[in-house]
Amino acid sequence: MGRVLQACLNGARRPGAHPSLPITPQQLAADAAACAELGVVAFHLHPRDVVGLEVLAGPEVATAVAVVRAAVPGAEIGVTTGAWVVPDPVRRAELVRGWAGLAAGRPDVASVNVHEEGWRETAAALRDAGVGVELGVFHEDAARTLLDAGLPPGAVRVLAEVRPGGTTDDAERLLDLLAPLGAPLLLHGEDGSAWPVLDLALARGLDTRVGLEDTLLGRGGETGLTNAQLVAQARG
């Protein structure tokens, strides 16, 4: 088993994309609690507004994080800073810097995608807010960008992601490129690559993750599974 199995509960998927997809803070908290019973101690979630759209605004982020934290006290809770949520990089960094005052609703970590415009400014804003940085690396060009730039202050891990349609060979190339950074690596796939890449991560003793953000199907192609059932399959 890798050192950490993170549960990625909902991601950018649209409400209704899956019958068990958690959207509201209460749904996220219920799923987190069910996964925690299986030993999960790290969670990644995408806070939403009242109509289910992803947000970086402090009040919605604080509510989602605080409600989940109450359900899984002591667990690491992470969120996204994806550029698709707030495309303007200046506004995105401004919102993220405002998380400093969220108290119990401030996330422990947040992901920053290295291929997105303004990623360094977003990482700096997270550091200023007292939030750890997870650096999302989706492809080899992003890995080289990060190698050239170096790890920003506050970096806690690198998320090496194999996109849908990718293979374990793609994962191996990413890992080889990222190795010189010396940072903790969390390796995961998405949709068709999710289970093969998860198994590679487990075989390599790396941190990994599973949940409805990364796959709507079980290991054997089963549909309709909950986040906790996906975690159970990953642990099994």
PDB file of N, CA, C and O in Angstrom, residues 152-215:
ATOM      1  N   PRO A 152       8.053  25.739  -5.409  1.00  0.00           N
ATOM      2  CA  PRO A 152       7.786  27.003  -4.736  1.00  0.00           C
ATOM      3  C   PRO A 152       7.716  26.819  -3.219  1.00  0.00           C
ATOM      4  O   PRO A 152       7.457  25.703  -2.739  1.00  0.00           O
ATOM      5  N   PRO A 153       7.928  27.866  -2.455  1.00  0.00           N
ATOM      6  CA  PRO A 153       7.776  27.770  -1.001  1.00  0.00           C
ATOM      7  C   PRO A 153       6.371  27.281  -0.640  1.00  0.00           C
ATOM      8  O   PRO A 153       5.391  27.676  -1.269  1.00  0.00           O
ATOM      9  N   GLY A 154       6.308  26.396   0.333  1.00  0.00           N
ATOM     10  CA  GLY A 154       5.022  25.870   0.762  1.00  0.00           C
ATOM     11  C   GLY A 154       4.592  24.603   0.063  1.00  0.00           C
ATOM     12  O   GLY A 154       3.537  24.042   0.390  1.00  0.00           O
ATOM     13  N   ALA A 155       5.390  24.126  -0.904  1.00  0.00           N
ATOM     14  CA  ALA A 155       5.027  22.901  -1.618  1.00  0.00           C
ATOM     15  C   ALA A 155       5.093  21.693  -0.679  1.00  0.00           C
ATOM     16  O   ALA A 155       6.080  21.516   0.035  1.00  0.00           O
ATOM     17  N   VAL A 156       4.034  20.894  -0.675  1.00  0.00           N
ATOM     18  CA  VAL A 156       4.006  19.701   0.171  1.00  0.00           C
ATOM     19  C   VAL A 156       4.101  18.411  -0.639  1.00  0.00           C
ATOM     20  O   VAL A 156       4.570  17.397  -0.143  1.00  0.00           O
ATOM     21  N   ARG A 157       3.670  18.454  -1.914  1.00  0.00           N
ATOM     22  CA  ARG A 157       3.774  17.270  -2.759  1.00  0.00           C
ATOM     23  C   ARG A 157       3.530  17.663  -4.203  1.00  0.00           C
ATOM     24  O   ARG A 157       3.016  18.744  -4.491  1.00  0.00           O
ATOM     25  N   VAL A 158       3.886  16.762  -5.093  1.00  0.00           N
ATOM     26  CA  VAL A 158       3.594  16.913  -6.510  1.00  0.00           C
ATOM     27  C   VAL A 158       2.572  15.856  -6.901  1.00  0.00           C
ATOM     28  O   VAL A 158       2.730  14.671  -6.576  1.00  0.00           O
ATOM     29  N   LEU A 159       1.508  16.300  -7.562  1.00  0.00           N
ATOM     30  CA  LEU A 159       0.475  15.394  -8.056  1.00  0.00           C
ATOM     31  C   LEU A 159       0.794  15.072  -9.510  1.00  0.00           C
ATOM     32  O   LEU A 159       0.631  15.919 -10.394  1.00  0.00           O
ATOM     33  N   ALA A 160       1.253  13.869  -9.768  1.00  0.00           N
ATOM     34  CA  ALA A 160       1.535  13.434 -11.131  1.00  0.00           C
ATOM     35  C   ALA A 160       0.284  12.758 -11.668  1.00  0.00           C
ATOM     36  O   ALA A 160      -0.116  11.701 -11.170  1.00  0.00           O
ATOM     37  N   GLU A 161      -0.341  13.394 -12.664  1.00  0.00           N
ATOM     38  CA  GLU A 161      -1.626  12.900 -13.162  1.00  0.00           C
ATOM     39  C   GLU A 161      -1.500  12.420 -14.598  1.00  0.00           C
ATOM     40  O   GLU A 161      -0.971  13.132 -15.459  1.00  0.00           O
ATOM     41  N   VAL A 162      -1.989  11.208 -14.838  1.00  0.00           N
ATOM     42  CA  VAL A 162      -2.068  10.664 -16.187  1.00  0.00           C
ATOM     43  C   VAL A 162      -3.491  10.899 -16.686  1.00  0.00           C
ATOM     44  O   VAL A 162      -4.463  10.469 -16.064  1.00  0.00           O
ATOM     45  N   ARG A 163      -3.611  11.602 -17.781  1.00  0.00           N
ATOM     46  CA  ARG A 163      -4.910  12.009 -18.287  1.00  0.00           C
ATOM     47  C   ARG A 163      -5.672  10.825 -18.885  1.00  0.00           C
ATOM     48  O   ARG A 163      -5.094   9.764 -19.132  1.00  0.00           O
ATOM     49  N   PRO A 164      -6.973  10.991 -19.125  1.00  0.00           N
ATOM     50  CA  PRO A 164      -7.741   9.920 -19.770  1.00  0.00           C
ATOM     51  C   PRO A 164      -7.084   9.518 -21.089  1.00  0.00           C
ATOM     52  O   PRO A 164      -6.646  10.361 -21.873  1.00  0.00           O
ATOM     53  N   GLY A 165      -7.010   8.223 -21.309  1.00  0.00           N
ATOM     54  CA  GLY A 165      -6.356   7.725 -22.513  1.00  0.00           C
ATOM     55  C   GLY A 165      -4.869   7.486 -22.349  1.00  0.00           C
ATOM     56  O   GLY A 165      -4.223   6.904 -23.215  1.00  0.00           O
ATOM     57  N   GLY A 166      -4.322   7.952 -21.228  1.00  0.00           N
ATOM     58  CA  GLY A 166      -2.907   7.733 -20.961  1.00  0.00           C
ATOM     59  C   GLY A 166      -2.644   6.323 -20.469  1.00  0.00           C
ATOM     60  O   GLY A 166      -3.567   5.540 -20.212  1.00  0.00           O
ATOM     61  N   THR A 167      -1.378   6.001 -20.334  1.00  0.00           N
ATOM     62  CA  THR A 167      -0.971   4.648 -19.974  1.00  0.00           C
ATOM     63  C   THR A 167       0.007   4.673 -18.804  1.00  0.00           C
ATOM     64  O   THR A 167       0.497   5.734 -18.393  1.00  0.00           O
ATOM     65  N   THR A 168       0.328   3.492 -18.305  1.00  0.00           N
ATOM     66  CA  THR A 168       1.331   3.406 -17.248  1.00  0.00           C
ATOM     67  C   THR A 168       2.711   3.805 -17.771  1.00  0.00           C
ATOM     68  O   THR A 168       3.547   4.269 -16.992  1.00  0.00           O
ATOM     69  N   ASP A 169       2.952   3.653 -19.071  1.00  0.00           N
ATOM     70  CA  ASP A 169       4.216   4.135 -19.637  1.00  0.00           C
ATOM     71  C   ASP A 169       4.310   5.654 -19.504  1.00  0.00           C
ATOM     72  O   ASP A 169       5.377   6.199 -19.200  1.00  0.00           O
ATOM     73  N   ASP A 170       3.174   6.341 -19.742  1.00  0.00           N
ATOM     74  CA  ASP A 170       3.149   7.794 -19.542  1.00  0.00           C
ATOM     75  C   ASP A 170       3.456   8.129 -18.088  1.00  0.00           C
ATOM     76  O   ASP A 170       4.178   9.098 -17.799  1.00  0.00           O
ATOM     77  N   ALA A 171       2.898   7.342 -17.175  1.00  0.00           N
ATOM     78  CA  ALA A 171       3.150   7.558 -15.752  1.00  0.00           C
ATOM     79  C   ALA A 171       4.630   7.390 -15.424  1.00  0.00           C
ATOM     80  O   ALA A 171       5.211   8.198 -14.687  1.00  0.00           O
ATOM     81  N   GLU A 172       5.234   6.359 -15.966  1.00  0.00           N
ATOM     82  CA  GLU A 172       6.654   6.109 -15.687  1.00  0.00           C
ATOM     83  C   GLU A 172       7.520   7.267 -16.189  1.00  0.00           C
ATOM     84  O   GLU A 172       8.465   7.689 -15.507  1.00  0.00           O
ATOM     85  N   ARG A 173       7.193   7.795 -17.362  1.00  0.00           N
ATOM     86  CA  ARG A 173       7.977   8.921 -17.891  1.00  0.00           C
ATOM     87  C   ARG A 173       7.824  10.155 -17.003  1.00  0.00           C
ATOM     88  O   ARG A 173       8.800  10.874 -16.749  1.00  0.00           O
ATOM     89  N   LEU A 174       6.586  10.407 -16.534  1.00  0.00           N
ATOM     90  CA  LEU A 174       6.373  11.530 -15.621  1.00  0.00           C
ATOM     91  C   LEU A 174       7.188  11.355 -14.343  1.00  0.00           C
ATOM     92  O   LEU A 174       7.834  12.292 -13.870  1.00  0.00           O
ATOM     93  N   LEU A 175       7.146  10.158 -13.791  1.00  0.00           N
ATOM     94  CA  LEU A 175       7.871   9.901 -12.545  1.00  0.00           C
ATOM     95  C   LEU A 175       9.373  10.094 -12.734  1.00  0.00           C
ATOM     96  O   LEU A 175      10.048  10.669 -11.873  1.00  0.00           O
ATOM     97  N   ASP A 176       9.899   9.626 -13.868  1.00  0.00           N
ATOM     98  CA  ASP A 176      11.328   9.781 -14.126  1.00  0.00           C
ATOM     99  C   ASP A 176      11.702  11.257 -14.228  1.00  0.00           C
ATOM    100  O   ASP A 176      12.748  11.681 -13.705  1.00  0.00           O
ATOM    101  N   LEU A 177      10.851  12.053 -14.892  1.00  0.00           N
ATOM    102  CA  LEU A 177      11.130  13.476 -15.028  1.00  0.00           C
ATOM    103  C   LEU A 177      11.083  14.193 -13.685  1.00  0.00           C
ATOM    104  O   LEU A 177      11.894  15.091 -13.416  1.00  0.00           O
ATOM    105  N   LEU A 178      10.124  13.799 -12.828  1.00  0.00           N
ATOM    106  CA  LEU A 178       9.904  14.514 -11.570  1.00  0.00           C
ATOM    107  C   LEU A 178      10.845  14.078 -10.455  1.00  0.00           C
ATOM    108  O   LEU A 178      10.989  14.788  -9.457  1.00  0.00           O
ATOM    109  N   ALA A 179      11.483  12.943 -10.617  1.00  0.00           N
ATOM    110  CA  ALA A 179      12.320  12.392  -9.549  1.00  0.00           C
ATOM    111  C   ALA A 179      13.380  13.374  -9.044  1.00  0.00           C
ATOM    112  O   ALA A 179      13.607  13.464  -7.826  1.00  0.00           O
ATOM    113  N   PRO A 180      14.060  14.141  -9.927  1.00  0.00           N
ATOM    114  CA  PRO A 180      15.105  15.038  -9.417  1.00  0.00           C
ATOM    115  C   PRO A 180      14.608  16.113  -8.462  1.00  0.00           C
ATOM    116  O   PRO A 180      15.412  16.694  -7.726  1.00  0.00           O
ATOM    117  N   LEU A 181      13.304  16.388  -8.462  1.00  0.00           N
ATOM    118  CA  LEU A 181      12.781  17.399  -7.544  1.00  0.00           C
ATOM    119  C   LEU A 181      12.922  16.962  -6.085  1.00  0.00           C
ATOM    120  O   LEU A 181      13.007  17.799  -5.186  1.00  0.00           O
ATOM    121  N   GLY A 182      12.893  15.652  -5.863  1.00  0.00           N
ATOM    122  CA  GLY A 182      12.998  15.149  -4.497  1.00  0.00           C
ATOM    123  C   GLY A 182      11.769  15.385  -3.649  1.00  0.00           C
ATOM    124  O   GLY A 182      11.819  15.259  -2.419  1.00  0.00           O
ATOM    125  N   ALA A 183      10.652  15.724  -4.286  1.00  0.00           N
ATOM    126  CA  ALA A 183       9.415  16.007  -3.553  1.00  0.00           C
ATOM    127  C   ALA A 183       8.579  14.742  -3.402  1.00  0.00           C
ATOM    128  O   ALA A 183       8.659  13.829  -4.232  1.00  0.00           O
ATOM    129  N   PRO A 184       7.748  14.660  -2.354  1.00  0.00           N
ATOM    130  CA  PRO A 184       6.787  13.556  -2.277  1.00  0.00           C
ATOM    131  C   PRO A 184       5.889  13.568  -3.513  1.00  0.00           C
ATOM    132  O   PRO A 184       5.435  14.635  -3.950  1.00  0.00           O
ATOM    133  N   LEU A 185       5.643  12.395  -4.074  1.00  0.00           N
ATOM    134  CA  LEU A 185       4.836  12.279  -5.285  1.00  0.00           C
ATOM    135  C   LEU A 185       3.543  11.527  -4.987  1.00  0.00           C
ATOM    136  O   LEU A 185       3.558  10.495  -4.309  1.00  0.00           O
ATOM    137  N   LEU A 186       2.445  12.061  -5.497  1.00  0.00           N
ATOM    138  CA  LEU A 186       1.170  11.357  -5.490  1.00  0.00           C
ATOM    139  C   LEU A 186       0.819  11.097  -6.945  1.00  0.00           C
ATOM    140  O   LEU A 186       0.624  12.040  -7.720  1.00  0.00           O
ATOM    141  N   LEU A 187       0.756   9.827  -7.325  1.00  0.00           N
ATOM    142  CA  LEU A 187       0.511   9.430  -8.709  1.00  0.00           C
ATOM    143  C   LEU A 187      -0.920   8.943  -8.854  1.00  0.00           C
ATOM    144  O   LEU A 187      -1.382   8.103  -8.082  1.00  0.00           O
ATOM    145  N   HIS A 188      -1.616   9.470  -9.876  1.00  0.00           N
ATOM    146  CA  HIS A 188      -2.988   9.009 -10.108  1.00  0.00           C
ATOM    147  C   HIS A 188      -3.358   9.190 -11.567  1.00  0.00           C
ATOM    148  O   HIS A 188      -2.710   9.942 -12.313  1.00  0.00           O
ATOM    149  N   GLY A 189      -4.394   8.481 -11.989  1.00  0.00           N
ATOM    150  CA  GLY A 189      -4.915   8.607 -13.335  1.00  0.00           C
ATOM    151  C   GLY A 189      -6.304   9.202 -13.320  1.00  0.00           C
ATOM    152  O   GLY A 189      -6.787   9.681 -12.290  1.00  0.00           O
ATOM    153  N   GLU A 190      -6.942   9.169 -14.474  1.00  0.00           N
ATOM    154  CA  GLU A 190      -8.291   9.727 -14.591  1.00  0.00           C
ATOM    155  C   GLU A 190      -9.076   8.906 -15.607  1.00  0.00           C
ATOM    156  O   GLU A 190      -8.568   8.590 -16.694  1.00  0.00           O
ATOM    157  N   ASP A 191     -10.313   8.579 -15.238  1.00  0.00           N
ATOM    158  CA  ASP A 191     -11.199   7.798 -16.096  1.00  0.00           C
ATOM    159  C   ASP A 191     -10.487   6.526 -16.554  1.00  0.00           C
ATOM    160  O   ASP A 191     -10.118   5.725 -15.720  1.00  0.00           O
ATOM    161  N   GLY A 192     -10.241   6.340 -17.841  1.00  0.00           N
ATOM    162  CA  GLY A 192      -9.681   5.074 -18.306  1.00  0.00           C
ATOM    163  C   GLY A 192      -8.321   4.726 -17.739  1.00  0.00           C
ATOM    164  O   GLY A 192      -7.953   3.548 -17.662  1.00  0.00           O
ATOM    165  N   SER A 193      -7.552   5.743 -17.344  1.00  0.00           N
ATOM    166  CA  SER A 193      -6.220   5.464 -16.783  1.00  0.00           C
ATOM    167  C   SER A 193      -6.241   5.304 -15.265  1.00  0.00           C
ATOM    168  O   SER A 193      -5.205   4.978 -14.667  1.00  0.00           O
ATOM    169  N   ALA A 194      -7.388   5.529 -14.623  1.00  0.00           N
ATOM    170  CA  ALA A 194      -7.419   5.616 -13.159  1.00  0.00           C
ATOM    171  C   ALA A 194      -6.926   4.340 -12.482  1.00  0.00           C
ATOM    172  O   ALA A 194      -6.025   4.392 -11.631  1.00  0.00           O
ATOM    173  N   TRP A 195      -7.503   3.206 -12.806  1.00  0.00           N
ATOM    174  CA  TRP A 195      -7.151   1.977 -12.093  1.00  0.00           C
ATOM    175  C   TRP A 195      -5.762   1.455 -12.459  1.00  0.00           C
ATOM    176  O   TRP A 195      -4.997   1.094 -11.548  1.00  0.00           O
ATOM    177  N   PRO A 196      -5.370   1.429 -13.747  1.00  0.00           N
ATOM    178  CA  PRO A 196      -3.998   0.980 -14.036  1.00  0.00           C
ATOM    179  C   PRO A 196      -2.937   1.839 -13.366  1.00  0.00           C
ATOM    180  O   PRO A 196      -1.939   1.316 -12.845  1.00  0.00           O
ATOM    181  N   VAL A 197      -3.140   3.161 -13.353  1.00  0.00           N
ATOM    182  CA  VAL A 197      -2.137   4.044 -12.748  1.00  0.00           C
ATOM    183  C   VAL A 197      -2.157   3.912 -11.227  1.00  0.00           C
ATOM    184  O   VAL A 197      -1.108   3.957 -10.578  1.00  0.00           O
ATOM    185  N   LEU A 198      -3.341   3.747 -10.640  1.00  0.00           N
ATOM    186  CA  LEU A 198      -3.410   3.514  -9.195  1.00  0.00           C
ATOM    187  C   LEU A 198      -2.624   2.254  -8.823  1.00  0.00           C
ATOM    188  O   LEU A 198      -1.864   2.246  -7.847  1.00  0.00           O
ATOM    189  N   ASP A 199      -2.792   1.191  -9.610  1.00  0.00           N
ATOM    190  CA  ASP A 199      -2.064  -0.050  -9.306  1.00  0.00           C
ATOM    191  C   ASP A 199      -0.555   0.141  -9.438  1.00  0.00           C
ATOM    192  O   ASP A 199       0.219  -0.427  -8.664  1.00  0.00           O
ATOM    193  N   LEU A 200      -0.139   0.941 -10.426  1.00  0.00           N
ATOM    194  CA  LEU A 200       1.290   1.234 -10.550  1.00  0.00           C
ATOM    195  C   LEU A 200       1.784   1.993  -9.325  1.00  0.00           C
ATOM    196  O   LEU A 200       2.861   1.689  -8.793  1.00  0.00           O
ATOM    197  N   ALA A 201       1.008   2.973  -8.867  1.00  0.00           N
ATOM    198  CA  ALA A 201       1.402   3.735  -7.677  1.00  0.00           C
ATOM    199  C   ALA A 201       1.546   2.820  -6.463  1.00  0.00           C
ATOM    200  O   ALA A 201       2.510   2.934  -5.701  1.00  0.00           O
ATOM    201  N   LEU A 202       0.591   1.916  -6.301  1.00  0.00           N
ATOM    202  CA  LEU A 202       0.670   0.989  -5.175  1.00  0.00           C
ATOM    203  C   LEU A 202       1.908   0.099  -5.289  1.00  0.00           C
ATOM    204  O   LEU A 202       2.604  -0.151  -4.299  1.00  0.00           O
ATOM    205  N   ALA A 203       2.190  -0.376  -6.504  1.00  0.00           N
ATOM    206  CA  ALA A 203       3.345  -1.247  -6.703  1.00  0.00           C
ATOM    207  C   ALA A 203       4.653  -0.505  -6.432  1.00  0.00           C
ATOM    208  O   ALA A 203       5.624  -1.105  -5.958  1.00  0.00           O
ATOM    209  N   ARG A 204       4.656   0.810  -6.710  1.00  0.00           N
ATOM    210  CA  ARG A 204       5.857   1.613  -6.501  1.00  0.00           C
ATOM    211  C   ARG A 204       5.943   2.177  -5.087  1.00  0.00           C
ATOM    212  O   ARG A 204       6.916   2.846  -4.741  1.00  0.00           O
ATOM    213  N   GLY A 205       4.916   1.926  -4.264  1.00  0.00           N
ATOM    214  CA  GLY A 205       4.920   2.454  -2.903  1.00  0.00           C
ATOM    215  C   GLY A 205       4.695   3.944  -2.830  1.00  0.00           C
ATOM    216  O   GLY A 205       5.123   4.605  -1.877  1.00  0.00           O
ATOM    217  N   LEU A 206       4.016   4.509  -3.839  1.00  0.00           N
ATOM    218  CA  LEU A 206       3.766   5.945  -3.886  1.00  0.00           C
ATOM    219  C   LEU A 206       2.397   6.277  -3.309  1.00  0.00           C
ATOM    220  O   LEU A 206       1.488   5.437  -3.303  1.00  0.00           O
ATOM    221  N   ASP A 207       2.241   7.517  -2.868  1.00  0.00           N
ATOM    222  CA  ASP A 207       0.911   8.014  -2.538  1.00  0.00           C
ATOM    223  C   ASP A 207       0.055   7.979  -3.803  1.00  0.00           C
ATOM    224  O   ASP A 207       0.557   8.131  -4.926  1.00  0.00           O
ATOM    225  N   THR A 208      -1.251   7.793  -3.625  1.00  0.00           N
ATOM    226  CA  THR A 208      -2.159   7.801  -4.758  1.00  0.00           C
ATOM    227  C   THR A 208      -3.519   8.275  -4.281  1.00  0.00           C
ATOM    228  O   THR A 208      -3.679   8.692  -3.128  1.00  0.00           O
ATOM    229  N   ARG A 209      -4.496   8.248  -5.162  1.00  0.00           N
ATOM    230  CA  ARG A 209      -5.826   8.689  -4.760  1.00  0.00           C
ATOM    231  C   ARG A 209      -6.872   7.969  -5.598  1.00  0.00           C
ATOM    232  O   ARG A 209      -6.573   7.423  -6.674  1.00  0.00           O
ATOM    233  N   VAL A 210      -8.103   7.995  -5.078  1.00  0.00           N
ATOM    234  CA  VAL A 210      -9.223   7.398  -5.802  1.00  0.00           C
ATOM    235  C   VAL A 210     -10.495   8.110  -5.360  1.00  0.00           C
ATOM    236  O   VAL A 210     -10.567   8.670  -4.264  1.00  0.00           O
ATOM    237  N   GLY A 211     -11.478   8.097  -6.220  1.00  0.00           N
ATOM    238  CA  GLY A 211     -12.757   8.732  -5.901  1.00  0.00           C
ATOM    239  C   GLY A 211     -13.464   9.115  -7.185  1.00  0.00           C
ATOM    240  O   GLY A 211     -12.948   8.935  -8.292  1.00  0.00           O
ATOM    241  N   LEU A 212     -14.662   9.665  -7.027  1.00  0.00           N
ATOM    242  CA  LEU A 212     -15.495   9.972  -8.186  1.00  0.00           C
ATOM    243  C   LEU A 212     -14.931  11.104  -9.043  1.00  0.00           C
ATOM    244  O   LEU A 212     -15.346  11.255 -10.192  1.00  0.00           O
ATOM    245  N   GLU A 213     -13.999  11.887  -8.524  1.00  0.00           N
ATOM    246  CA  GLU A 213     -13.320  12.843  -9.402  1.00  0.00           C
ATOM    247  C   GLU A 213     -12.545  12.113 -10.486  1.00  0.00           C
ATOM    248  O   GLU A 213     -12.531  12.536 -11.644  1.00  0.00           O
ATOM    249  N   ASP A 214     -11.888  11.017 -10.113  1.00  0.00           N
ATOM    250  CA  ASP A 214     -10.988  10.335 -11.044  1.00  0.00           C
ATOM    251  C   ASP A 214     -11.657   9.224 -11.842  1.00  0.00           C
ATOM    252  O   ASP A 214     -11.214   8.920 -12.948  1.00  0.00           O
ATOM    253  N   THR A 215     -12.675   8.589 -11.302  1.00  0.00           N
ATOM    254  CA  THR A 215     -13.322   7.507 -12.034  1.00  0.00           C
ATOM    255  C   THR A 215     -14.762   7.334 -11.581  1.00  0.00           C
ATOM    256  O   THR A 215     -15.051   7.381 -10.382  1.00  0.00           O
TER     257      THR A 215
END
